[in-house]
mmCIF file of C-alpha atoms in Angstrom:
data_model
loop_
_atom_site.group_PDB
_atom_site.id
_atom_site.type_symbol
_atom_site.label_atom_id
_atom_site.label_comp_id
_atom_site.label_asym_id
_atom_site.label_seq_id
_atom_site.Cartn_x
_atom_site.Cartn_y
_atom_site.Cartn_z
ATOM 1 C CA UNK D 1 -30.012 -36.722 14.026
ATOM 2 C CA UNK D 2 -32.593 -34.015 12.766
ATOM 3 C CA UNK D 3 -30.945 -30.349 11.830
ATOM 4 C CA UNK D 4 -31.416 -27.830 14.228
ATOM 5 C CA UNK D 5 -29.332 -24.941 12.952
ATOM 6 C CA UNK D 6 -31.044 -21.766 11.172
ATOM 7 C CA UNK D 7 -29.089 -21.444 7.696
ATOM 8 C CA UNK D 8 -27.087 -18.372 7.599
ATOM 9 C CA UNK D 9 -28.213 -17.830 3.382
ATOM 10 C CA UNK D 10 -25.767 -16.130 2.542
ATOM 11 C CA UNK D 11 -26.780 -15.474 -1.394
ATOM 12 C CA UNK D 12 -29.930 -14.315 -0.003
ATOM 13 C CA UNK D 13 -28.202 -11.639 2.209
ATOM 14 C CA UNK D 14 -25.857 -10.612 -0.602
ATOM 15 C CA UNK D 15 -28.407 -10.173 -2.826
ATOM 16 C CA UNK D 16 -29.857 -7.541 -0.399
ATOM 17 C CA UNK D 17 -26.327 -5.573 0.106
ATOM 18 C CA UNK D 18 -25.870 -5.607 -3.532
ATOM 19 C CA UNK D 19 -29.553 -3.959 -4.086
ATOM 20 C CA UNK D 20 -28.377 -1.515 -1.294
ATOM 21 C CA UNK D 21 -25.650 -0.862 -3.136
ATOM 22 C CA UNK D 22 -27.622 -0.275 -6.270
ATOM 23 C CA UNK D 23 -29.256 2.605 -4.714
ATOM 24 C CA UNK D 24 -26.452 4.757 -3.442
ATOM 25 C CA UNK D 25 -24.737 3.992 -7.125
ATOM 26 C CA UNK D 26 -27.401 6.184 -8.283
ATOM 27 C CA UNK D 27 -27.491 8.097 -6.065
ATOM 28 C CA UNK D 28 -23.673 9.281 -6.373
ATOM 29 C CA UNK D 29 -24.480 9.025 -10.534
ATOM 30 C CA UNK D 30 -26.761 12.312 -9.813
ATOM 31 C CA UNK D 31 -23.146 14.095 -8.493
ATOM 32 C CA UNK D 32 -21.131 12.967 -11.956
ATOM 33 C CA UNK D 33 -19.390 9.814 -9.918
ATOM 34 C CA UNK D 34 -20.060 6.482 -11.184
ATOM 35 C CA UNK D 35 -17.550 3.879 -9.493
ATOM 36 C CA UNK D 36 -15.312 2.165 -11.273
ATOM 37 C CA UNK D 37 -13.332 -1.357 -10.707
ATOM 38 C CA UNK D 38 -10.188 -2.481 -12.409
ATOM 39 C CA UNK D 39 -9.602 -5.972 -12.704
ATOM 40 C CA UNK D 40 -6.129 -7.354 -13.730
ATOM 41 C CA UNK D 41 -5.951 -11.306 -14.607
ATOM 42 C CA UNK D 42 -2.962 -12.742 -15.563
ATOM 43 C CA UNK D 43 -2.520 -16.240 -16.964
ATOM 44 C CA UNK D 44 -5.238 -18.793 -17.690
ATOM 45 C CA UNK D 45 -6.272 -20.536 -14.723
ATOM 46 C CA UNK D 46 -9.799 -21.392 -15.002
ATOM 47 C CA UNK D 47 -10.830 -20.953 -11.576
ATOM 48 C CA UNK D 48 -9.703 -17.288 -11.468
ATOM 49 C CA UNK D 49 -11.415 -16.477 -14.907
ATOM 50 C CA UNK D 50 -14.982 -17.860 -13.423
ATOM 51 C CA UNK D 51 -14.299 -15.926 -9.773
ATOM 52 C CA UNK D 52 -13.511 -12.357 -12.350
ATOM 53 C CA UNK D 53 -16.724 -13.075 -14.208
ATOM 54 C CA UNK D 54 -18.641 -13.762 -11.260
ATOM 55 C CA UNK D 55 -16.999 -10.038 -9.842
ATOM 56 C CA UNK D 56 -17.750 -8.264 -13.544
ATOM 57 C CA UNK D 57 -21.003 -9.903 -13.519
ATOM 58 C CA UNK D 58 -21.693 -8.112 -10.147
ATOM 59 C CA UNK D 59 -19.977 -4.824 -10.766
ATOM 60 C CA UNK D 60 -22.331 -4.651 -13.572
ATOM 61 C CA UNK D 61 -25.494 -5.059 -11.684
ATOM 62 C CA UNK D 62 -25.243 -2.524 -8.843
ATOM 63 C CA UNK D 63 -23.991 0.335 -11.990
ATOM 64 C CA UNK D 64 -20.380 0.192 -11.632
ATOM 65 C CA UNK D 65 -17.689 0.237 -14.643
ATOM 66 C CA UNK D 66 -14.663 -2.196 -14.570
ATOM 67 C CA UNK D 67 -12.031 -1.838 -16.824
ATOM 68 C CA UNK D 68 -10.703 -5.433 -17.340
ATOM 69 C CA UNK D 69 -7.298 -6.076 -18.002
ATOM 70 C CA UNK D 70 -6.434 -9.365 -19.101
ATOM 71 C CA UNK D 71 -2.772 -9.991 -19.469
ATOM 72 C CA UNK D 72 -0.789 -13.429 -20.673
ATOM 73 C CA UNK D 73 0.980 -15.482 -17.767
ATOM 74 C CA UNK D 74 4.424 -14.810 -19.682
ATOM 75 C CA UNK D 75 4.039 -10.966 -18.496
ATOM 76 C CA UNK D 76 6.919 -8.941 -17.219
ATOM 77 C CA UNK D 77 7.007 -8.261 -14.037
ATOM 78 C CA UNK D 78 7.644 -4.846 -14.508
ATOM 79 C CA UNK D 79 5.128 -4.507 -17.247
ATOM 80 C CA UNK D 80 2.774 -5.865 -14.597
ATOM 81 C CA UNK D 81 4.036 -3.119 -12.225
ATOM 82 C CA UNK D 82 3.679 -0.316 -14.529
ATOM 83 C CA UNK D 83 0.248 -1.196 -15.403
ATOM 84 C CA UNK D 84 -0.551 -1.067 -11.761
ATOM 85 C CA UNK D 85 1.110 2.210 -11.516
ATOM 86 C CA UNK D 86 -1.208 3.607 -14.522
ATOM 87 C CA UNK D 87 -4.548 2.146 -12.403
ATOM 88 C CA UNK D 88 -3.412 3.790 -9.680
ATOM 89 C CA UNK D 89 -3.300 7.581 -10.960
ATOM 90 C CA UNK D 90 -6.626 6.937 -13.183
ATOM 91 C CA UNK D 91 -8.752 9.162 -11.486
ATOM 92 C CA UNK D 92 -11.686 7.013 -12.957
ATOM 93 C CA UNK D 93 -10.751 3.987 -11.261
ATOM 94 C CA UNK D 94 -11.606 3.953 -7.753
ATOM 95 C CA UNK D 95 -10.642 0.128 -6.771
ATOM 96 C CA UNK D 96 -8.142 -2.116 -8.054
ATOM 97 C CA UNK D 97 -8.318 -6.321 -7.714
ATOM 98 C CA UNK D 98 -5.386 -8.352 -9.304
ATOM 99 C CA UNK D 99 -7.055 -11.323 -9.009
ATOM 100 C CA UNK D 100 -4.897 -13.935 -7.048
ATOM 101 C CA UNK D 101 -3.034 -16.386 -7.366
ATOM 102 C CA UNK D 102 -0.986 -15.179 -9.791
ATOM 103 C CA UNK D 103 1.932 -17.740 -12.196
ATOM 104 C CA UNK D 104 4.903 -17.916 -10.982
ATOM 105 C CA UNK D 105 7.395 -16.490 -11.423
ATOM 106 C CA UNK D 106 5.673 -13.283 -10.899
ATOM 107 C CA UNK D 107 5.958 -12.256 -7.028
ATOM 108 C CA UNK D 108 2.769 -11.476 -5.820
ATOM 109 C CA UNK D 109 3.401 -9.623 -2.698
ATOM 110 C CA UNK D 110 5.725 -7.524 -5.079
ATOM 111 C CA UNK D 111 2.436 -6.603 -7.215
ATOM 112 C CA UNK D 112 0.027 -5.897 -4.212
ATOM 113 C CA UNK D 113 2.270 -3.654 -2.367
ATOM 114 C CA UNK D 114 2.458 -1.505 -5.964
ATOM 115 C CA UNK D 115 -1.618 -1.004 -5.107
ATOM 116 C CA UNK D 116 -2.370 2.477 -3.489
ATOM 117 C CA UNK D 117 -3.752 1.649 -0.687
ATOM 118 C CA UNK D 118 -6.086 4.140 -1.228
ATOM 119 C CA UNK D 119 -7.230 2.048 -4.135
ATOM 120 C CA UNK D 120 -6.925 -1.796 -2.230
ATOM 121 C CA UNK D 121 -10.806 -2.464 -2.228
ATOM 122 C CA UNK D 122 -9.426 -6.318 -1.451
ATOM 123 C CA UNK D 123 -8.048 -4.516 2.171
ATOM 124 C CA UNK D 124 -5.090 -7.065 2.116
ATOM 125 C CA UNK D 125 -2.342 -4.200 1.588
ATOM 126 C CA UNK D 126 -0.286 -4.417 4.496
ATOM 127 C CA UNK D 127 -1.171 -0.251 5.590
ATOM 128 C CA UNK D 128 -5.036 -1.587 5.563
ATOM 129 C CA UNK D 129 -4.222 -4.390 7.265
ATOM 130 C CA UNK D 130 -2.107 -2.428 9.957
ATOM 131 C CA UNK D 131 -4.727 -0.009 9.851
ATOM 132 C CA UNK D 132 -7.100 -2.687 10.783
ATOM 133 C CA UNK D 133 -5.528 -3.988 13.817
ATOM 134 C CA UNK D 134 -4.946 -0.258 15.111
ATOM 135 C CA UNK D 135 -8.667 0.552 15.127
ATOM 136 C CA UNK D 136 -8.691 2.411 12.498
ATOM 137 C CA UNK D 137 -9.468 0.656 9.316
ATOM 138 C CA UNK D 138 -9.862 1.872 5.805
ATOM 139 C CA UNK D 139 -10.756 -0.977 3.702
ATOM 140 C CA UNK D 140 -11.512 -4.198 5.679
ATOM 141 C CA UNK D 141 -10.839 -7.293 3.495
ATOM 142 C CA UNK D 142 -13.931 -8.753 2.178
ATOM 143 C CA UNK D 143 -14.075 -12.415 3.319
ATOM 144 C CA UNK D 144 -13.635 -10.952 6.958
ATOM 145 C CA UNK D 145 -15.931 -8.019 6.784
ATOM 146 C CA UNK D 146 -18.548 -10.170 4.818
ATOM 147 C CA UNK D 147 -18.243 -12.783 7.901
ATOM 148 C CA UNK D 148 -19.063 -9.435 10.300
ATOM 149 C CA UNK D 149 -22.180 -8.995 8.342
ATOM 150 C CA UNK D 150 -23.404 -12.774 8.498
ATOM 151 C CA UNK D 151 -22.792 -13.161 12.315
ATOM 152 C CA UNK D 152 -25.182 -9.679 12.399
ATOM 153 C CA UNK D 153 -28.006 -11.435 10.329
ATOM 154 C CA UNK D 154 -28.001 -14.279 12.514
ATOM 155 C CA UNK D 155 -28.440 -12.173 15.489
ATOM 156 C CA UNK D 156 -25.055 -13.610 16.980
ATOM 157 C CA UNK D 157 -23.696 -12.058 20.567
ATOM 158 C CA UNK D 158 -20.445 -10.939 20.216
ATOM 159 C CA UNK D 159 -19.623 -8.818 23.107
ATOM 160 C CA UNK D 160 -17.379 -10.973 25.857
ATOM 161 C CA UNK D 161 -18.392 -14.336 23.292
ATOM 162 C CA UNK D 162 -15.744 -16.541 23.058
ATOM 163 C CA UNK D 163 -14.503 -16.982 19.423
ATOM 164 C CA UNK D 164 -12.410 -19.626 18.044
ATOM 165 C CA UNK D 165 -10.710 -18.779 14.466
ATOM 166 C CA UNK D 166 -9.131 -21.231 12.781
ATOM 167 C CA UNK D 167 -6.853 -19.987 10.065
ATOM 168 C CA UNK D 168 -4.318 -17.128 9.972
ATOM 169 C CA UNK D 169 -4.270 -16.213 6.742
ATOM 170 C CA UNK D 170 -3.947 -12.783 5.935
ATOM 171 C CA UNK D 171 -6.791 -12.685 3.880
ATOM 172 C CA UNK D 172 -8.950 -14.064 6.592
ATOM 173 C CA UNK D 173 -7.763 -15.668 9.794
ATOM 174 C CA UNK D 174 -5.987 -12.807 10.748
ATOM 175 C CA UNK D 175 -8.373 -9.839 9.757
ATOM 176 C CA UNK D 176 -11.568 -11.599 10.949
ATOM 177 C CA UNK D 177 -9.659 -12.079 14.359
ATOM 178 C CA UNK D 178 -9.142 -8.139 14.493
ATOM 179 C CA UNK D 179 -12.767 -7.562 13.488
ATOM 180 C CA UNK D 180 -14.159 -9.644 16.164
ATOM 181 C CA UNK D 181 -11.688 -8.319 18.680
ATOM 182 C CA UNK D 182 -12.571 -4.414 17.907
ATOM 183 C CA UNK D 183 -16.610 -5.909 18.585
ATOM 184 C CA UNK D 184 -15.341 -7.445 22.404
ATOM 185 C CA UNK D 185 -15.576 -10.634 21.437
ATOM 186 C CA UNK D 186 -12.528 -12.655 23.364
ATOM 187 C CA UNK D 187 -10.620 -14.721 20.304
ATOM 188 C CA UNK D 188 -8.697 -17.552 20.089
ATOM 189 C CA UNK D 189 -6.699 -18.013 17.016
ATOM 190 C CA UNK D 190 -6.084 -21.746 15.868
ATOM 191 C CA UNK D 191 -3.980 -22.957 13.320
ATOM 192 C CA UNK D 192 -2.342 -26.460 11.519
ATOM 193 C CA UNK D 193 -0.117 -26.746 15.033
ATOM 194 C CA UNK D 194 -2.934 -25.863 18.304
ATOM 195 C CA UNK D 195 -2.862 -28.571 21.069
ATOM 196 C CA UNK D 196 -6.387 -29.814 21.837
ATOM 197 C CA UNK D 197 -7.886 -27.961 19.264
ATOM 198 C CA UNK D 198 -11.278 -29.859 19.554
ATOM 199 C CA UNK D 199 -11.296 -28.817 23.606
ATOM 200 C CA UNK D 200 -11.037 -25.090 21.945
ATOM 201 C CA UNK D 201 -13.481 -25.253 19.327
ATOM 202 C CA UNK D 202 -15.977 -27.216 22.055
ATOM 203 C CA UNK D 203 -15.869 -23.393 24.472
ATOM 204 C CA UNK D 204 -16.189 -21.688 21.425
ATOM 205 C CA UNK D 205 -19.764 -19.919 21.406
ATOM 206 C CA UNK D 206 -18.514 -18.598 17.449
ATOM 207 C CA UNK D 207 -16.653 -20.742 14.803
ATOM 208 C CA UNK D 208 -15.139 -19.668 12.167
ATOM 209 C CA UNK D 209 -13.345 -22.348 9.977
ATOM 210 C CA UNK D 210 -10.809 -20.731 7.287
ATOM 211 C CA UNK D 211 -8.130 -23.267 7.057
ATOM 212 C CA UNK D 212 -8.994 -25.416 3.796
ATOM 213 C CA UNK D 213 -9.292 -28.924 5.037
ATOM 214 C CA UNK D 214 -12.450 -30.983 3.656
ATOM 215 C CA UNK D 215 -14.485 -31.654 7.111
ATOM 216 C CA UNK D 216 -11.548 -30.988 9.449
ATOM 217 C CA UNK D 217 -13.698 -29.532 12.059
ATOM 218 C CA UNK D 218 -16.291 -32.497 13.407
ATOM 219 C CA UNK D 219 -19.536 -31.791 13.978
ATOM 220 C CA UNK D 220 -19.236 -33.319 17.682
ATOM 221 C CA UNK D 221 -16.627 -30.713 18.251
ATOM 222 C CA UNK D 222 -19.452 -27.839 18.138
ATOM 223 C CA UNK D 223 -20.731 -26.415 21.340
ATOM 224 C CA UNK D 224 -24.456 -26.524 21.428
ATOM 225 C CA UNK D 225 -25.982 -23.524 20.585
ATOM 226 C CA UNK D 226 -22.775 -21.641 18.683
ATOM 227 C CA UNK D 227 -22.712 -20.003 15.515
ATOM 228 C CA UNK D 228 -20.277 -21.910 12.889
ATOM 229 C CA UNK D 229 -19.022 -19.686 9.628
ATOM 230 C CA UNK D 230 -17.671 -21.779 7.698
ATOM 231 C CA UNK D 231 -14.969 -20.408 5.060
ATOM 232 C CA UNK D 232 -13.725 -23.314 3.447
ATOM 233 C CA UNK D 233 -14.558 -24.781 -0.330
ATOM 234 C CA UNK D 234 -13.019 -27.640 -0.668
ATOM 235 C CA UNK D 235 -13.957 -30.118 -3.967
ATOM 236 C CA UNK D 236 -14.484 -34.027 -3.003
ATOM 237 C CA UNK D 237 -13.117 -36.475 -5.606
ATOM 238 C CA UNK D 238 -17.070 -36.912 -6.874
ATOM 239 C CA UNK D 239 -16.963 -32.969 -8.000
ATOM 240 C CA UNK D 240 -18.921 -32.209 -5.043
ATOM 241 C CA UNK D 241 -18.486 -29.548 -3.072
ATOM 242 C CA UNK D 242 -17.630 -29.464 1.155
ATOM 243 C CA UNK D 243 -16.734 -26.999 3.215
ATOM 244 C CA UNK D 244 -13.992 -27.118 6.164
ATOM 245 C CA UNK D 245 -16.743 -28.033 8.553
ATOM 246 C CA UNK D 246 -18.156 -31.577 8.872
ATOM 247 C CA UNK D 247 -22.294 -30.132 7.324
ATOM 248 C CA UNK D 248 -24.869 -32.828 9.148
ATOM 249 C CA UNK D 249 -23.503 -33.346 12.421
ATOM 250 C CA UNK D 250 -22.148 -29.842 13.037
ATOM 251 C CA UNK D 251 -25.588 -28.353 12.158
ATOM 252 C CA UNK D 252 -27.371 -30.903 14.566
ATOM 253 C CA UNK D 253 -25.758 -28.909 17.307
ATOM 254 C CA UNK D 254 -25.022 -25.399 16.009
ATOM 255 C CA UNK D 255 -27.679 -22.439 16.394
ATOM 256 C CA UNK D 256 -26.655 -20.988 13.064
ATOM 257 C CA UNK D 257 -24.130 -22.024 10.692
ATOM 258 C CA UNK D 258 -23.416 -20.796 6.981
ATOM 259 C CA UNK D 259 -23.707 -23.299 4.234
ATOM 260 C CA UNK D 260 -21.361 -24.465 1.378
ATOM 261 C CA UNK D 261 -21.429 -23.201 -1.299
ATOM 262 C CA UNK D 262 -24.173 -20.511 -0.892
ATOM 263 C CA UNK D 263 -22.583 -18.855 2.605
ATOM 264 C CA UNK D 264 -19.599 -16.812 2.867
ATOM 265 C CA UNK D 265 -18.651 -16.892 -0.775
ATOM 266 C CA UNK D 266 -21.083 -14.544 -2.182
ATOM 267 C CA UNK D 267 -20.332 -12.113 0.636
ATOM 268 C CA UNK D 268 -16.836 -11.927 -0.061
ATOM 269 C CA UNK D 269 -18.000 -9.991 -3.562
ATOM 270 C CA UNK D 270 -20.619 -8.137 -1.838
ATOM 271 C CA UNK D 271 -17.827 -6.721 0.065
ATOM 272 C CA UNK D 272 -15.859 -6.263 -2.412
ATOM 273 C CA UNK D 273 -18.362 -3.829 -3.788
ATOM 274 C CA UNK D 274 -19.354 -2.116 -0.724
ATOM 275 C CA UNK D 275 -15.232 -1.420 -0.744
ATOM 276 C CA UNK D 276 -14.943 0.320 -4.332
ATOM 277 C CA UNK D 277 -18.342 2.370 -3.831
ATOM 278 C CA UNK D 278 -16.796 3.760 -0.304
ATOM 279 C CA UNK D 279 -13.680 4.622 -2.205
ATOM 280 C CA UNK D 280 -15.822 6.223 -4.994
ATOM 281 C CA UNK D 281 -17.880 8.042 -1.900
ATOM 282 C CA UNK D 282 -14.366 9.552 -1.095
ATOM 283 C CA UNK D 283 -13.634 10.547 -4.411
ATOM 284 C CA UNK D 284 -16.814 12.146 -4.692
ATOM 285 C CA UNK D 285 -16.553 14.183 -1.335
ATOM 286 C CA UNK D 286 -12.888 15.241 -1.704
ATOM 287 C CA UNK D 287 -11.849 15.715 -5.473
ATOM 288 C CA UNK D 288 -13.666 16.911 -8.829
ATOM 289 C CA UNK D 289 -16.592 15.762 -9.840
ATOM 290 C CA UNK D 290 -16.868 14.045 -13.460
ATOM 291 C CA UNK D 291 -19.364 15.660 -15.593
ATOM 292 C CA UNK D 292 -23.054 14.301 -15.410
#
């Protein structure tokens, strides 16, 4: 069956926020402000030390500072804490990440309700994510908001579309429910226990598939003509990559649908940036400026 759907590339787009973001880095740099990121990793895993080089990596291209904090898994808990409490009153540091997961036994819902919310460029504090579903959002978290921006570069509908989440994290199937809510979409939000779940998915003029299950959505479950984000990176036993979205048949019938990898990932850091340079716009409008 040939491919119909347009790719939704989502490096491509990145690349263009982060060049955005370039600009109004200089831009603040003429008023003294130059953003700055902290980025706490604790323990060794090697996944999160390639996803905090990736962010670095990134943070260094569009002109922001990071102040990288690497710290062993045997770490205190309060020594975690306190460090956290430090970021938080550095008036250099405008956004803070503690890159997840983090070794137990450290409590990680402990650590990110220490972030000032002021200072959660992630947007999974539970006042931004309250925030969020009130209307009234500070910092959106990034998977979701970087979603938002793909389903705008495809051109997709969303007022009165019928969306079908699947996932309620609160990292994504939650907040990207809120988003498309607060732009009139009508949403359904699926999860491990939904009845008929491929009737729901077949009404569903949007997709978005966020529940980590290699090919759990079939391809014959797409409505003709919808737009499928898929969220999911899941690693086949031949190192390969897949996403949560079953790729040939699903993009036979879709009108747009984001790859994997090369979709949604490289959005989520794009965010992630567009988040600390906001937060380093605020600084700049409300408090001192740094010397030039």
């Amino acid at each position: 069956m040939p491919m119909a759907a347009e790719i939704i590339d989502g490096k491509l787009i990145a690349a263009r926020v982060r060049a955005g973001l370039a600009v109004r880095v200089a831009e603040l740099g003429t008023r003294g402000v130059r953003p700055g990121l902290a980025v706490v990793l604790v323990g060794d895993d090697p996944a999160s030390h390639i996803y905090v080089r990736n962010k670095t990596r990134a943070c260094a291209e569009v002109g922001f500072r990071t102040f990288d904090h690497r710290l062993p898994a045997t770490v205190a808990e309060p020594e975690l804490l306190a460090l956290i409490e430090r970021l938080n009153r550095d008036p250099e540091v405008d956004g803070i990440l503690v890159q997840l997961p983090l070794p137990a036994p450290l409590d990680g819902r402990r650590v990110l309700l220490a972030i000032d919310p002021d200072k959660d460029v992630d947007g999974i504090h539970p006042d931004n994510l309250g925030r969020l579903l009130m209307g009234q959002p500070r910092f959106v978290a990034c998977t979701p908001l970087g979603i938002m921006r793909l389903l705008d570069e495809a051109k997709t509908p969303l007022v009165g579309a019928d969306a079908v989440v699947i996932g309620r994290s609160n990292m994504v199937g939650k907040p990207i429910a809120a988003l498309l809510l607060l732009a009139d979409a009508t949403v359904t939000v699926c999860h491990s226990r939904t009845r008929d779940l491929p009737d729901r998915v077949g009404r569903a003029d949007i997709v978005v598939a966020a529940v980590g299950q290699a090919e759990m959505v079939k391809g014959d479950w797409i409505k003709p003509g919808a737009t499928v984000i898929d969220v999911g990176i899941n690693r086949r036993a031949d190192g390969t990559l897949t996403g949560d979205v079953e790729w040939a048949p699903a993009a036979a019938r879709a009108r747009a649908m984001t790859p994997v990898p090369g979709g949604v990932g490289p959005m989520t850091i794009a965010m992630l940036l567009g988040n600390t340079l906001m937060s380093a716009a605020r600084r700049a409008s409300s408090g001192p400026l740094l010397e030039g």
